[in-house]
Short mmCIF file of C-alpha atoms in Angstrom, two decimals:
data_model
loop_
_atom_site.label_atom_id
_atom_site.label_comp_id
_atom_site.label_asym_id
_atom_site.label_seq_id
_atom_site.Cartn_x
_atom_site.Cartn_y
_atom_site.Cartn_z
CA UNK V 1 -67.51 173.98 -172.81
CA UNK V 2 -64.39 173.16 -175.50
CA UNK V 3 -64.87 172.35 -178.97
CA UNK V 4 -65.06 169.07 -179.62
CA UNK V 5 -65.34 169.66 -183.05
CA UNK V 6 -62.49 169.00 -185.73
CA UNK V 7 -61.60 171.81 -187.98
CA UNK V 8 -62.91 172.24 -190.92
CA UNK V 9 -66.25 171.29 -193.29
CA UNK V 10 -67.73 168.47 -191.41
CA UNK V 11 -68.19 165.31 -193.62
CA UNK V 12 -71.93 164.92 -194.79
CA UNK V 13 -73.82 161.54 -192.95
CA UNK V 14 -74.84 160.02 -196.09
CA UNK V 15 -78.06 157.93 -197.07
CA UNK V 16 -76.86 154.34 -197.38
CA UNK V 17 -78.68 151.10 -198.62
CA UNK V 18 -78.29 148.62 -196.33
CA UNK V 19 -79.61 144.89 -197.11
CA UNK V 20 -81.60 143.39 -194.33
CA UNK V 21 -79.60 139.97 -193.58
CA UNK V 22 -82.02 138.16 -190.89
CA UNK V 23 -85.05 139.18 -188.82
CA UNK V 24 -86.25 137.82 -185.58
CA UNK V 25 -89.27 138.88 -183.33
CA UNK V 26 -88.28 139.57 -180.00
CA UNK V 27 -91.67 139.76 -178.85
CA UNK V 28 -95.26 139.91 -180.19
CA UNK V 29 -94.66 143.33 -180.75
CA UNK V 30 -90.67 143.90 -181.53
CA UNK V 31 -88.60 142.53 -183.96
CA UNK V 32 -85.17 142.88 -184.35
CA UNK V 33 -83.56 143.42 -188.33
CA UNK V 34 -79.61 142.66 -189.13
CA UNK V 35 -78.88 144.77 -191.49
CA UNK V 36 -75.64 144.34 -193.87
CA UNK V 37 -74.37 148.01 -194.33
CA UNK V 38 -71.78 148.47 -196.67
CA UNK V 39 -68.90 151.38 -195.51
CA UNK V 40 -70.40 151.41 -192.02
CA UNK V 41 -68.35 153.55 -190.03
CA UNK V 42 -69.05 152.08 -186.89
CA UNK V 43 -70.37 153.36 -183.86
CA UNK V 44 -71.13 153.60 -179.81
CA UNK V 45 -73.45 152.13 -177.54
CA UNK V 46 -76.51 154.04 -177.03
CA UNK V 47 -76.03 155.72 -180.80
CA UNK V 48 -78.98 155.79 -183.50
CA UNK V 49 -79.76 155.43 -186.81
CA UNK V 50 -82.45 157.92 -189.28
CA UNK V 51 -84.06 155.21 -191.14
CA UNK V 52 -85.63 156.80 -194.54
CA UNK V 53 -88.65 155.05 -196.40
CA UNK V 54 -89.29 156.83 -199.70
CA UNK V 55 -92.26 155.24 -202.19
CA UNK V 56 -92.71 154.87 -205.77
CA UNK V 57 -94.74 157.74 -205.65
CA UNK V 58 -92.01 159.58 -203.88
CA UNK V 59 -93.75 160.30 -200.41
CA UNK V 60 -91.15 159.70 -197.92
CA UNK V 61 -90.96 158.87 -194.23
CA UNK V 62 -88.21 159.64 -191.82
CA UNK V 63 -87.62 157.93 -188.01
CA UNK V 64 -84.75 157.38 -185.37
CA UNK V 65 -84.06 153.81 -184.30
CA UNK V 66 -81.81 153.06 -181.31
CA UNK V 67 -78.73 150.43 -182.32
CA UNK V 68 -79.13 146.93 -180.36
CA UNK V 69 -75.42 145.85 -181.69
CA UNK V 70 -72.38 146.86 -179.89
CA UNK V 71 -69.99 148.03 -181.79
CA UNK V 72 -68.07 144.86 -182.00
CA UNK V 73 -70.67 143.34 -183.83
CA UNK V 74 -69.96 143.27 -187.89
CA UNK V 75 -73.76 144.14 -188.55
CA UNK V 76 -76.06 146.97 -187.32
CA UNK V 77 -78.99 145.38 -185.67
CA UNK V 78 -82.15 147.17 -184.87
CA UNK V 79 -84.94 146.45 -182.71
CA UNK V 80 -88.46 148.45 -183.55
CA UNK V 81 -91.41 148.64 -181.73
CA UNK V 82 -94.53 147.67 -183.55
CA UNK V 83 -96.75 150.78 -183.76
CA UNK V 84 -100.42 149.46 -184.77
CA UNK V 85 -101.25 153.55 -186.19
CA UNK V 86 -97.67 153.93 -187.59
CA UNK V 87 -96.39 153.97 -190.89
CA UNK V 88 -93.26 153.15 -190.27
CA UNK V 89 -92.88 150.65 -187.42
CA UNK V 90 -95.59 148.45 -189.10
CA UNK V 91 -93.53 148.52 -192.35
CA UNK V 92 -90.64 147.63 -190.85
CA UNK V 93 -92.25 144.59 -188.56
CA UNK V 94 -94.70 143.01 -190.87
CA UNK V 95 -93.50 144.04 -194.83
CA UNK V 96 -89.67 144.39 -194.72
CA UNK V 97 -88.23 140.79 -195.36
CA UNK V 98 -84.71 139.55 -195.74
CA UNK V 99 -82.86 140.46 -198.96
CA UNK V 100 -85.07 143.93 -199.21
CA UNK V 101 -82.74 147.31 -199.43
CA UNK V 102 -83.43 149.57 -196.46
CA UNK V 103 -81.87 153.40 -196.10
CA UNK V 104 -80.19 154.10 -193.25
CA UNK V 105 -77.79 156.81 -191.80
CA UNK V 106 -75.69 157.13 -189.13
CA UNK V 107 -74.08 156.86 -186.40
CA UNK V 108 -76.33 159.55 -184.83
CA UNK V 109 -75.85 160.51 -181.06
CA UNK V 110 -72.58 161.50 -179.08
CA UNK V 111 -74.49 162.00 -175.56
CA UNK V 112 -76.17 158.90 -174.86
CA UNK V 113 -73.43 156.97 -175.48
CA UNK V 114 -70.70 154.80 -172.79
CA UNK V 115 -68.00 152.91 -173.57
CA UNK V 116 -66.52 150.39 -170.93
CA UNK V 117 -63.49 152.86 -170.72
CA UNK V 118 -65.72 155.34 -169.29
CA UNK V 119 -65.62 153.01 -166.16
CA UNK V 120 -68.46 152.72 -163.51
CA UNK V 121 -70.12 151.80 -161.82
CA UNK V 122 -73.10 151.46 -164.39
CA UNK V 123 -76.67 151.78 -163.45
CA UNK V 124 -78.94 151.56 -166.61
CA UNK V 125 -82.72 151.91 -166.45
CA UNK V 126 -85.56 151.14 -169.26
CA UNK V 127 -89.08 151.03 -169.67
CA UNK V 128 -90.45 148.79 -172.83
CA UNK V 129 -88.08 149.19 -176.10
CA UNK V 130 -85.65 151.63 -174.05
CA UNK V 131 -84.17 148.72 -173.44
CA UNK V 132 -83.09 148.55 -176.95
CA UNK V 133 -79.86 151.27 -176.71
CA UNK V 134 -79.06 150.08 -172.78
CA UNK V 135 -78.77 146.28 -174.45
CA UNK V 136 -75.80 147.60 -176.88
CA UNK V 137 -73.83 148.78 -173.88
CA UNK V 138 -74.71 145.66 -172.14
CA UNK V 139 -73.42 143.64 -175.47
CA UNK V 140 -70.64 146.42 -175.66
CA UNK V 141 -69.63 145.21 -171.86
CA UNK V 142 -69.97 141.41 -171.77
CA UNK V 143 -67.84 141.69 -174.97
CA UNK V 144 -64.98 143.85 -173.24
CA UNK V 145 -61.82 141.59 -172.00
CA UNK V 146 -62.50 140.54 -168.34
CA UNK V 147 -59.90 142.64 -166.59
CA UNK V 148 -61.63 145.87 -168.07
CA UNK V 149 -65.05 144.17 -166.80
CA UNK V 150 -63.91 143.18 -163.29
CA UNK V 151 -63.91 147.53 -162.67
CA UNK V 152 -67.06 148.03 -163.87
CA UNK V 153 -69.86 146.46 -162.10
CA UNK V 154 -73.45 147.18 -164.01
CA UNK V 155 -76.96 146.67 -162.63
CA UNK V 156 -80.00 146.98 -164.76
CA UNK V 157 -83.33 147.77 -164.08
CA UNK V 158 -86.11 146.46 -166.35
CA UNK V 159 -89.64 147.63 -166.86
CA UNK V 160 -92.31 145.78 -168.91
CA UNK V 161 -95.51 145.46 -168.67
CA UNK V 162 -95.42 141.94 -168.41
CA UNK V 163 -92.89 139.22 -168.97
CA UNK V 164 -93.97 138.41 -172.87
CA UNK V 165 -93.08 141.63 -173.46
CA UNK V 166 -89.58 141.81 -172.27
CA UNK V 167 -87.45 142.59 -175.50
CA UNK V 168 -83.81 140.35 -175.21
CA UNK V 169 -85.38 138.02 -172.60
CA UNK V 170 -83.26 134.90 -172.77
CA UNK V 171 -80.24 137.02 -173.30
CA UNK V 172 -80.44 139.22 -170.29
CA UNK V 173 -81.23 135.94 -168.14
CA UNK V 174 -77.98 134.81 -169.29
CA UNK V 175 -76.58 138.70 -169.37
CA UNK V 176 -76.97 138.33 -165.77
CA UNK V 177 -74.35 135.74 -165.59
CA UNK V 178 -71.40 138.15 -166.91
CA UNK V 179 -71.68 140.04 -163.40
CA UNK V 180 -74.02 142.13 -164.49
CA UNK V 181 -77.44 141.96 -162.47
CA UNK V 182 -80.65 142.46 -163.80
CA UNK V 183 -83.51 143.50 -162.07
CA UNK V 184 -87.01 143.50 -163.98
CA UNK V 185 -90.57 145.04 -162.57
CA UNK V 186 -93.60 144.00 -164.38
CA UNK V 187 -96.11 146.78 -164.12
CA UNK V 188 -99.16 144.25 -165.94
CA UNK V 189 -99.22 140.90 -165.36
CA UNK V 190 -97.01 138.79 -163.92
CA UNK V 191 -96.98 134.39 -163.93
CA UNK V 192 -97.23 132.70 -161.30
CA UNK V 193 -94.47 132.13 -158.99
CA UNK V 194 -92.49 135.35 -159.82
CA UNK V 195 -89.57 136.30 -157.90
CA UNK V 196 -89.10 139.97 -159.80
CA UNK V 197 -91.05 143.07 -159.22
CA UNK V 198 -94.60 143.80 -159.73
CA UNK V 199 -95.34 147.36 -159.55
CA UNK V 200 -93.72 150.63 -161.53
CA UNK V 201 -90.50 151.95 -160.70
CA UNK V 202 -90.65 153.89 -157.72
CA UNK V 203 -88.08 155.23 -155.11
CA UNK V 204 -87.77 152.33 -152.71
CA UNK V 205 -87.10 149.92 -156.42
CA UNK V 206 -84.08 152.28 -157.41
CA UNK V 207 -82.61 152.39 -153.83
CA UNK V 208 -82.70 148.39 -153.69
CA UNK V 209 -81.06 148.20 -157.03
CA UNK V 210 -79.11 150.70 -158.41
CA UNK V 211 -75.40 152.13 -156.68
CA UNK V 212 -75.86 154.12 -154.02
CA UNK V 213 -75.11 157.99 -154.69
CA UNK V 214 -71.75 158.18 -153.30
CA UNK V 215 -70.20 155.10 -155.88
CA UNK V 216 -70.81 158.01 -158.25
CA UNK V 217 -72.36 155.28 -160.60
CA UNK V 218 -73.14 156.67 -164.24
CA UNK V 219 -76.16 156.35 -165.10
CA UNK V 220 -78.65 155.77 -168.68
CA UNK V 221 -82.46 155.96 -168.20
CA UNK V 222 -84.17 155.34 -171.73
CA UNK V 223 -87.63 154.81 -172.26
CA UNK V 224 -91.37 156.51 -172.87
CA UNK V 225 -91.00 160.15 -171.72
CA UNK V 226 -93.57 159.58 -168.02
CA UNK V 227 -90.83 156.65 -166.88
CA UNK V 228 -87.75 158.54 -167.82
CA UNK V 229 -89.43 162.06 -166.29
CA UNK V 230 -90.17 160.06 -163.10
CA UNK V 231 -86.96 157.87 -162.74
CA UNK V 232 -84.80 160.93 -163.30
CA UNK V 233 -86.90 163.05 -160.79
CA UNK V 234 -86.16 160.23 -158.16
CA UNK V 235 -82.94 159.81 -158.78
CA UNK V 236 -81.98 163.48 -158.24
CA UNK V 237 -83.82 163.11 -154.90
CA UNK V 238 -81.96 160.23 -153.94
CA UNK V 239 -79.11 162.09 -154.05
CA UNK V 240 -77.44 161.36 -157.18
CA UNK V 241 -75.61 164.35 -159.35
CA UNK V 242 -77.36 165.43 -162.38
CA UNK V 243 -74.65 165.69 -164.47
CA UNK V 244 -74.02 161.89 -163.92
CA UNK V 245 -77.58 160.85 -165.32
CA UNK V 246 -78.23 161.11 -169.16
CA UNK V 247 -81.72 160.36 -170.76
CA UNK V 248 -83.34 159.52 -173.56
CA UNK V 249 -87.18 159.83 -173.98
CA UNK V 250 -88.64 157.82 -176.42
CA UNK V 251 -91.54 159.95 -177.56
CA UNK V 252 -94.04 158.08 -179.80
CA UNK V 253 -92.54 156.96 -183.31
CA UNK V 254 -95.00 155.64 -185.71
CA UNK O 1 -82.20 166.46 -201.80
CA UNK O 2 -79.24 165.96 -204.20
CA UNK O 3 -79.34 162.34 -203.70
CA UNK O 4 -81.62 159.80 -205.21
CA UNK O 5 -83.77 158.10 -202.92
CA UNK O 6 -84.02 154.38 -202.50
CA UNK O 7 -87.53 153.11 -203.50
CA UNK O 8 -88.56 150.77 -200.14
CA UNK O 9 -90.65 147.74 -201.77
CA UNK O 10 -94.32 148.14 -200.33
CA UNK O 11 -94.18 151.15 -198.88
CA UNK O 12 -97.11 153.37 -199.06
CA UNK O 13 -97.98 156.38 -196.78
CA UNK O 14 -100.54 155.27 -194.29
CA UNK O 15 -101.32 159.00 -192.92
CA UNK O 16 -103.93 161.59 -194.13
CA UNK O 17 -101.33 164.38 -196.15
CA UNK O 18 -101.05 167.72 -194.33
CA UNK O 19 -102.15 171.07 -195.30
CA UNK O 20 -99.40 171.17 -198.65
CA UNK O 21 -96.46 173.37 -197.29
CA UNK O 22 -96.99 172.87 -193.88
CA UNK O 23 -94.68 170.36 -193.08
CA UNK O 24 -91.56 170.02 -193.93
CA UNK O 25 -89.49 167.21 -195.68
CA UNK O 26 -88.91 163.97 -193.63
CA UNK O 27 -91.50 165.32 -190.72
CA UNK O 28 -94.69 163.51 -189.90
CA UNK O 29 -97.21 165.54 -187.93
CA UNK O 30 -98.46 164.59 -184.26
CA UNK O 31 -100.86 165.94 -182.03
CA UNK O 32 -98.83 164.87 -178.42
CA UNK O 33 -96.13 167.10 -177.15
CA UNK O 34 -92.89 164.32 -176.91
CA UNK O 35 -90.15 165.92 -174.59
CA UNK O 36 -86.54 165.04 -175.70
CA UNK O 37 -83.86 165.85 -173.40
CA UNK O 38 -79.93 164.97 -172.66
CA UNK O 39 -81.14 164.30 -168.48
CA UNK O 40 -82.84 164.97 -165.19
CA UNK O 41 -85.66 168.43 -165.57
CA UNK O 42 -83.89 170.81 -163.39
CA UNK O 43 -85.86 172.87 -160.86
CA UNK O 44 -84.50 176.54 -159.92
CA UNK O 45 -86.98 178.47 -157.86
CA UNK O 46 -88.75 181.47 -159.16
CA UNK O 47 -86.82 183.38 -156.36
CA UNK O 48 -83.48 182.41 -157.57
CA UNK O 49 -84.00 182.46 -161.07
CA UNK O 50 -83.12 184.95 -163.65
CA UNK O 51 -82.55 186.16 -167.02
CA UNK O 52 -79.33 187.52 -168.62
CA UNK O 53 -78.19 189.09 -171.70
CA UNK O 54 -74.10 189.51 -171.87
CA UNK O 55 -72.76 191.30 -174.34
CA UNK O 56 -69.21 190.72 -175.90
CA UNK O 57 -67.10 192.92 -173.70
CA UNK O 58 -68.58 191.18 -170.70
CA UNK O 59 -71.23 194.28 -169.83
CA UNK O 60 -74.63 192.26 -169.48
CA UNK O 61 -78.36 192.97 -168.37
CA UNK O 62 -79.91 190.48 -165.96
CA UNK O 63 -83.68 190.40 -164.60
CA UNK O 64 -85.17 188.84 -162.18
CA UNK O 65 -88.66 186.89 -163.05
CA UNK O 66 -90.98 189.49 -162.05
CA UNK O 67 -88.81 192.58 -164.19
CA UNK O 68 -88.64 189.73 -167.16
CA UNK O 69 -92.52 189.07 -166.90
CA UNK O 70 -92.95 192.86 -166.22
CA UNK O 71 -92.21 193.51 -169.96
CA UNK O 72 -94.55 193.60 -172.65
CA UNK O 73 -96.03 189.58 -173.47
CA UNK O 74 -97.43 187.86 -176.91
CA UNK O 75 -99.66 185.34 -177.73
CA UNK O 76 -97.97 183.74 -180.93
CA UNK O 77 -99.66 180.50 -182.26
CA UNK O 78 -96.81 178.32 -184.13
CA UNK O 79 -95.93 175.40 -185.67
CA UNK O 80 -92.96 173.73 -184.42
CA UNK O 81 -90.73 170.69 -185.81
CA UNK O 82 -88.07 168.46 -183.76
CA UNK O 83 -85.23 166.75 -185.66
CA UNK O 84 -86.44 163.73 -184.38
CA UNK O 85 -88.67 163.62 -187.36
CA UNK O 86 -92.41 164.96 -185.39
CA UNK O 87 -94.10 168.41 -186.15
CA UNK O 88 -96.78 169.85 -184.18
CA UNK O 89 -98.93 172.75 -185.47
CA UNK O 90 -100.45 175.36 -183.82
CA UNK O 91 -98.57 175.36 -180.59
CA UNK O 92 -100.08 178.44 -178.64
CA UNK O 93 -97.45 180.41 -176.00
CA UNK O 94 -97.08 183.18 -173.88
CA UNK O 95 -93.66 185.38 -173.43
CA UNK O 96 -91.76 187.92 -174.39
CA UNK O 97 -89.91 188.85 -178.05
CA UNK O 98 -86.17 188.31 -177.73
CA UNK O 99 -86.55 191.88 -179.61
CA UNK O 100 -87.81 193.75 -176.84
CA UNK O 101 -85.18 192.17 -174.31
CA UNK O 102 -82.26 192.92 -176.64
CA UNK O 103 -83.58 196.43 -177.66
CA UNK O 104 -83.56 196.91 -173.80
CA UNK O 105 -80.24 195.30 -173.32
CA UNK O 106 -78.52 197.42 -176.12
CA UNK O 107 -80.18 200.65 -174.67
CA UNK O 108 -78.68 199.35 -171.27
CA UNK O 109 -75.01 199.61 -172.83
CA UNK O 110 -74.71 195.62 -173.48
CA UNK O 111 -73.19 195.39 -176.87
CA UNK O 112 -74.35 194.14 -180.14
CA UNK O 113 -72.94 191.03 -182.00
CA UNK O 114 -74.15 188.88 -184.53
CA UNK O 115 -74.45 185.38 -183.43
CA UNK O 116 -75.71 184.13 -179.62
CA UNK O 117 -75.45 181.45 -177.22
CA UNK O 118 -78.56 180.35 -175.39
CA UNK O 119 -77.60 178.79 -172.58
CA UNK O 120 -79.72 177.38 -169.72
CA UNK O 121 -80.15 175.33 -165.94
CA UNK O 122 -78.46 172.08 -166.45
CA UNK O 123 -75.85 173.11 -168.81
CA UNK O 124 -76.90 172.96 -172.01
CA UNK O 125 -76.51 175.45 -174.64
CA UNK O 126 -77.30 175.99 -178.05
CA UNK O 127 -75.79 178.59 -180.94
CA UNK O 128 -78.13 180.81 -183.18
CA UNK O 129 -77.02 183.60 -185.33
CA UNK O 130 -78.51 186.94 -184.07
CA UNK O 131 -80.61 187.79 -187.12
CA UNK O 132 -82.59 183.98 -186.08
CA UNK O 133 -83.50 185.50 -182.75
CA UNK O 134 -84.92 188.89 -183.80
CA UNK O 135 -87.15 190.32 -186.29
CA UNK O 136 -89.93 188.71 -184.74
CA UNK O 137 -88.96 185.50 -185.31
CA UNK O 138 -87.89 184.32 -181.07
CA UNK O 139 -89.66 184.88 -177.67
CA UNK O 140 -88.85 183.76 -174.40
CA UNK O 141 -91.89 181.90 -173.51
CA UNK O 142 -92.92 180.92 -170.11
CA UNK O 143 -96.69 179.50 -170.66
CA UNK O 144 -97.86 176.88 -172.94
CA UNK O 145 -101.69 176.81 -173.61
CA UNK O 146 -103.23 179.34 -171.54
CA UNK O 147 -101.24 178.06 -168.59
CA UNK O 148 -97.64 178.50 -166.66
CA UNK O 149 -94.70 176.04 -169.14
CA UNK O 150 -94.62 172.58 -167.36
CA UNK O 151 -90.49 171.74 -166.02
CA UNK O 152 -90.52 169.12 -168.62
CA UNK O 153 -91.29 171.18 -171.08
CA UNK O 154 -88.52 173.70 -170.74
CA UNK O 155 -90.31 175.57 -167.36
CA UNK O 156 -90.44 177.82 -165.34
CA UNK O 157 -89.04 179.58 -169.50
CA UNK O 158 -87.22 178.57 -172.58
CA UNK O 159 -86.17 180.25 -175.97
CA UNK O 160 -88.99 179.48 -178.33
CA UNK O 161 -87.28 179.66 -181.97
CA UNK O 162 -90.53 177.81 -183.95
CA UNK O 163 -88.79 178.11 -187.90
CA UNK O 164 -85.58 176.45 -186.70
CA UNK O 165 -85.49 172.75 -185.59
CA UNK O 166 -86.68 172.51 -181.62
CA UNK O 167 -83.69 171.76 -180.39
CA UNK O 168 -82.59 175.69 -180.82
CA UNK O 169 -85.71 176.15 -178.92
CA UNK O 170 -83.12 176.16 -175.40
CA UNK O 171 -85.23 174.75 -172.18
CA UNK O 172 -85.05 175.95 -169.17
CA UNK O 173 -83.16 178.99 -170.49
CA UNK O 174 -81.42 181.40 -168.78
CA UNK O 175 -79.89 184.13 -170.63
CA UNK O 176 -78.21 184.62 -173.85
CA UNK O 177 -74.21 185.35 -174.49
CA UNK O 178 -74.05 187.56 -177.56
CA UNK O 179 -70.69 186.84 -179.96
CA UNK O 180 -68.62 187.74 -182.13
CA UNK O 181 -68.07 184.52 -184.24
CA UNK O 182 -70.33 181.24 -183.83
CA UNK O 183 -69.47 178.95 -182.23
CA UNK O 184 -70.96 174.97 -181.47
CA UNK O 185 -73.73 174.69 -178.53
CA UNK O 186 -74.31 171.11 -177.04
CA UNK O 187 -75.63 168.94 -179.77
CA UNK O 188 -73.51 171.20 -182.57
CA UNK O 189 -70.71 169.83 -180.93
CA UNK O 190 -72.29 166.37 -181.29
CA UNK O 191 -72.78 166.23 -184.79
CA UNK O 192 -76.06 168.59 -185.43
CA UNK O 193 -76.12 171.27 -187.62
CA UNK O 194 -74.96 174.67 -186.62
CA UNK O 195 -78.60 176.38 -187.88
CA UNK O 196 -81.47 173.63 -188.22
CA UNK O 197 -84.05 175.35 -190.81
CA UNK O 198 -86.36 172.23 -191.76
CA UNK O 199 -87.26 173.34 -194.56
CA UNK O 200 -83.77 172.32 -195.45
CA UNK O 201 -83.57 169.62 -193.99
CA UNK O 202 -80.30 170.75 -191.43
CA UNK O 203 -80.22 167.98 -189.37
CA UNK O 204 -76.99 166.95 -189.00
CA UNK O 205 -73.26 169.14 -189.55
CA UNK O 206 -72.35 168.77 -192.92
CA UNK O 207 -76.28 168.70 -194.39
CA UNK O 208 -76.32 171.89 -197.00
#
């Protein structure tokens, strides 16, 4: 393997107060925060942030986030799952309002990362709020210029448990109109009428929907570590190379 | 750390404290077992798999699984703490002191250096300097609570390094390339820090 490393000391990733510029919920239990960070140094789809919460009484509390922007986007957005026994996920859902200070640093990640000059085809796979790092390279590709676009076909594969608690809803029904096609399973509930999938992922789902092993798609699976174990598993028996699938197991974060 | 914090408006810690000492800064204890890793588990057969130790001229010791479970095993009972921010304490595992296999490596002619490569099924490799991998301090470890390591877990054996962050800890390991200077493993050459004590908080390149 080469060094991809420059020469020399490394720059330190500093600690930097960023001012929370809007919230949203996404869901009953996700909200997204747009955070104004001064001397951001940009950064990839699929990257994270360490968010740091330190109180007056100087107990502090680290956690990773995923970024939802792409890196066109002049603010960092993030998208947390409310945690009902965490300390930080509740914090940041239900006390953290617009105007507060919040410490972040970052970029974080070079692995689970794709840029649309990586090419495709692109296969991306979620379960729950791994759909938050997937949805910057989906914003990262509907932003690209259409001739880079027209190359790289993407397909994504949704799981929630049921459709109230699918993060980005409107924007991935409209996400599908930029050539990408979205595919969502609903492992809960399900209203009636619905055209999507109703079960877990299984083998048969990722056959229908993803690129076939010998488009040598590239492919992201994110989400809670029994989804991305099982998902990867499959997709190795399908037939597709190992070295072509990166994951990222979202263990529990309070 | 050298810089002062940001006071966050409201916050309060909503968890119990931990025995003082025990964990270190920025880590919240849990009692799961997350798994973190870059892609698919891989899956070599017992039968195929083995266990080397290359020394810097290229001579190099390999065993097969039953001569690498043949030698002596321990028991030890550690905490352990992933840059990710979770700490789990009291992990109990079975396997072998990296200072018995390189004791029997040396004695086998491979020759000594002070920093290693793990490197493991799937490609992925990760840089320790020697004196982090002896002294008692690292074991090849192929059980996890009284029973064989699961695949996603780093199975059928991984490096189990338990005062450096887990990410040193190599999965699915399969041997170790001694060398002369150190050099970047996987995620060293992605931005994390070249040693990863968290009691120091060496998350990232460039933390002290």
């Amino acid at each position: 393997m080469t060094d991809l490393r420059a020469v020399g000391a490394p720059p330190r990733l500093e600690w930097l107060v960023s001012t929370v510029a809007k919230v949203h919920n996404e869901t009953r239990r996700a909200r997204t925060l747009v955070l104004d960070v001064p001397l951001w140094p940009g950064h990839r789809a699929g990257q994270h942030v360490d968010v740091r919460l330190v109180a007056e009484d100087g107990y502090q509390a680290q956690r990773s986030y995923s970024i939802a922007s792409p890196p066109e986007s002049p603010s960092l957005e993030l998208t947390v799952e409310r945690l009902d026994d965490g300390e930080v996920s509740p914090y940041l859902c239900d006390v953290l309002r617009v105007g507060d200070g919040l410490e972040i640093r970052g970029p974080i990640g070079g692995y689970f990362v794709w840029d649309v000059a990586q090419g495709g085809p692109l296969f991306l796979v979620a379960g729950g709020s791994g759909i938050v790092p997937l949805m910057a390279m989906m914003r990262h590709y509907a932003a690209a210029p259409n001739e880079l676009r027209a190359d790289v076909p993407v397909r994504l594969l949704y799981s929630a448990r049921t459709l109230d608690d699918v993060i980005y809803r409107d924007e991935l029904e409209m996400g599908s109109r930029v050539d990408a096609r979205v595919s969502l399973a609903l492992t809960r509930d399900a209203p009636a009428g619905w055209g999507g999938y109703r079960r877990r992922i299984d083998r048969a789902m990722l056959e229908e929907v993803g690129w076939p092993p010998n488009e040598s798609p590239r492919v992201f699976v994110c989400g809670p570590t029994p989804l991305v174990e099982s998902v990867a598993n499959l997709l190795v028996e399908i037939g597709h190379v190992p070295s072509r699938i990166r994951t990222e197991r979202f263990g529990p974060t309070g | 750390m050298a810089d002062t914090p940001f006071i966050a408006r409201g916050f309060h810690s909503r968890r119990a404290p931990a025995t003082p000492g025990r964990l270190p800064p920025g880590q919240y204890e849990t009692r799961d077992f997350p798994v973190l890793s870059a892609g698919p588990t891989p899956r070599t057969p017992l039968a195929k798999w083995d266990f080397t130790i290359k020394g810097v001229d290229d001579r190099s010791v390999r065993w097969s699984w039953d001569e690498l479970r043949a030698f002596p095993h321990e028991t030890p009972n550690v905490d352990i703490h992933c840059v990710t921010k979770w700490s789990k304490f009291d992990t109990s595992w079975e396997g072998i002191s990296v200072d018995t296999l390189l004791n029997a490596a040396l004695a086998a002619g491979v020759q000594d250096a002070p920093y290693v490569m793990a490197f493991s099924d799937g490609g992925y490799t990760t840089n320790l300097p020697l004196a982090d991998v002896t002294g008692g301090k690292a074991w090849i470890a192929f059980g996890y609570d009284s029973a064989p390591l699961p695949p996603e877990h780093g199975g059928p054996a991984r490096l189990l390094v338990p005062h450096l962050y887990f990410w040193k800890s190599a999965k699915w390991v399969r041997g170790l390339q001694l060398l002369r200077e150190d050099r970047p493993g996987f995620w060293e050459q992605l931005g994390y820090h070249d040693r990863g004590d968290p009691w120091r908080e060496q998350r990232y390149q460039g933390d002290p």
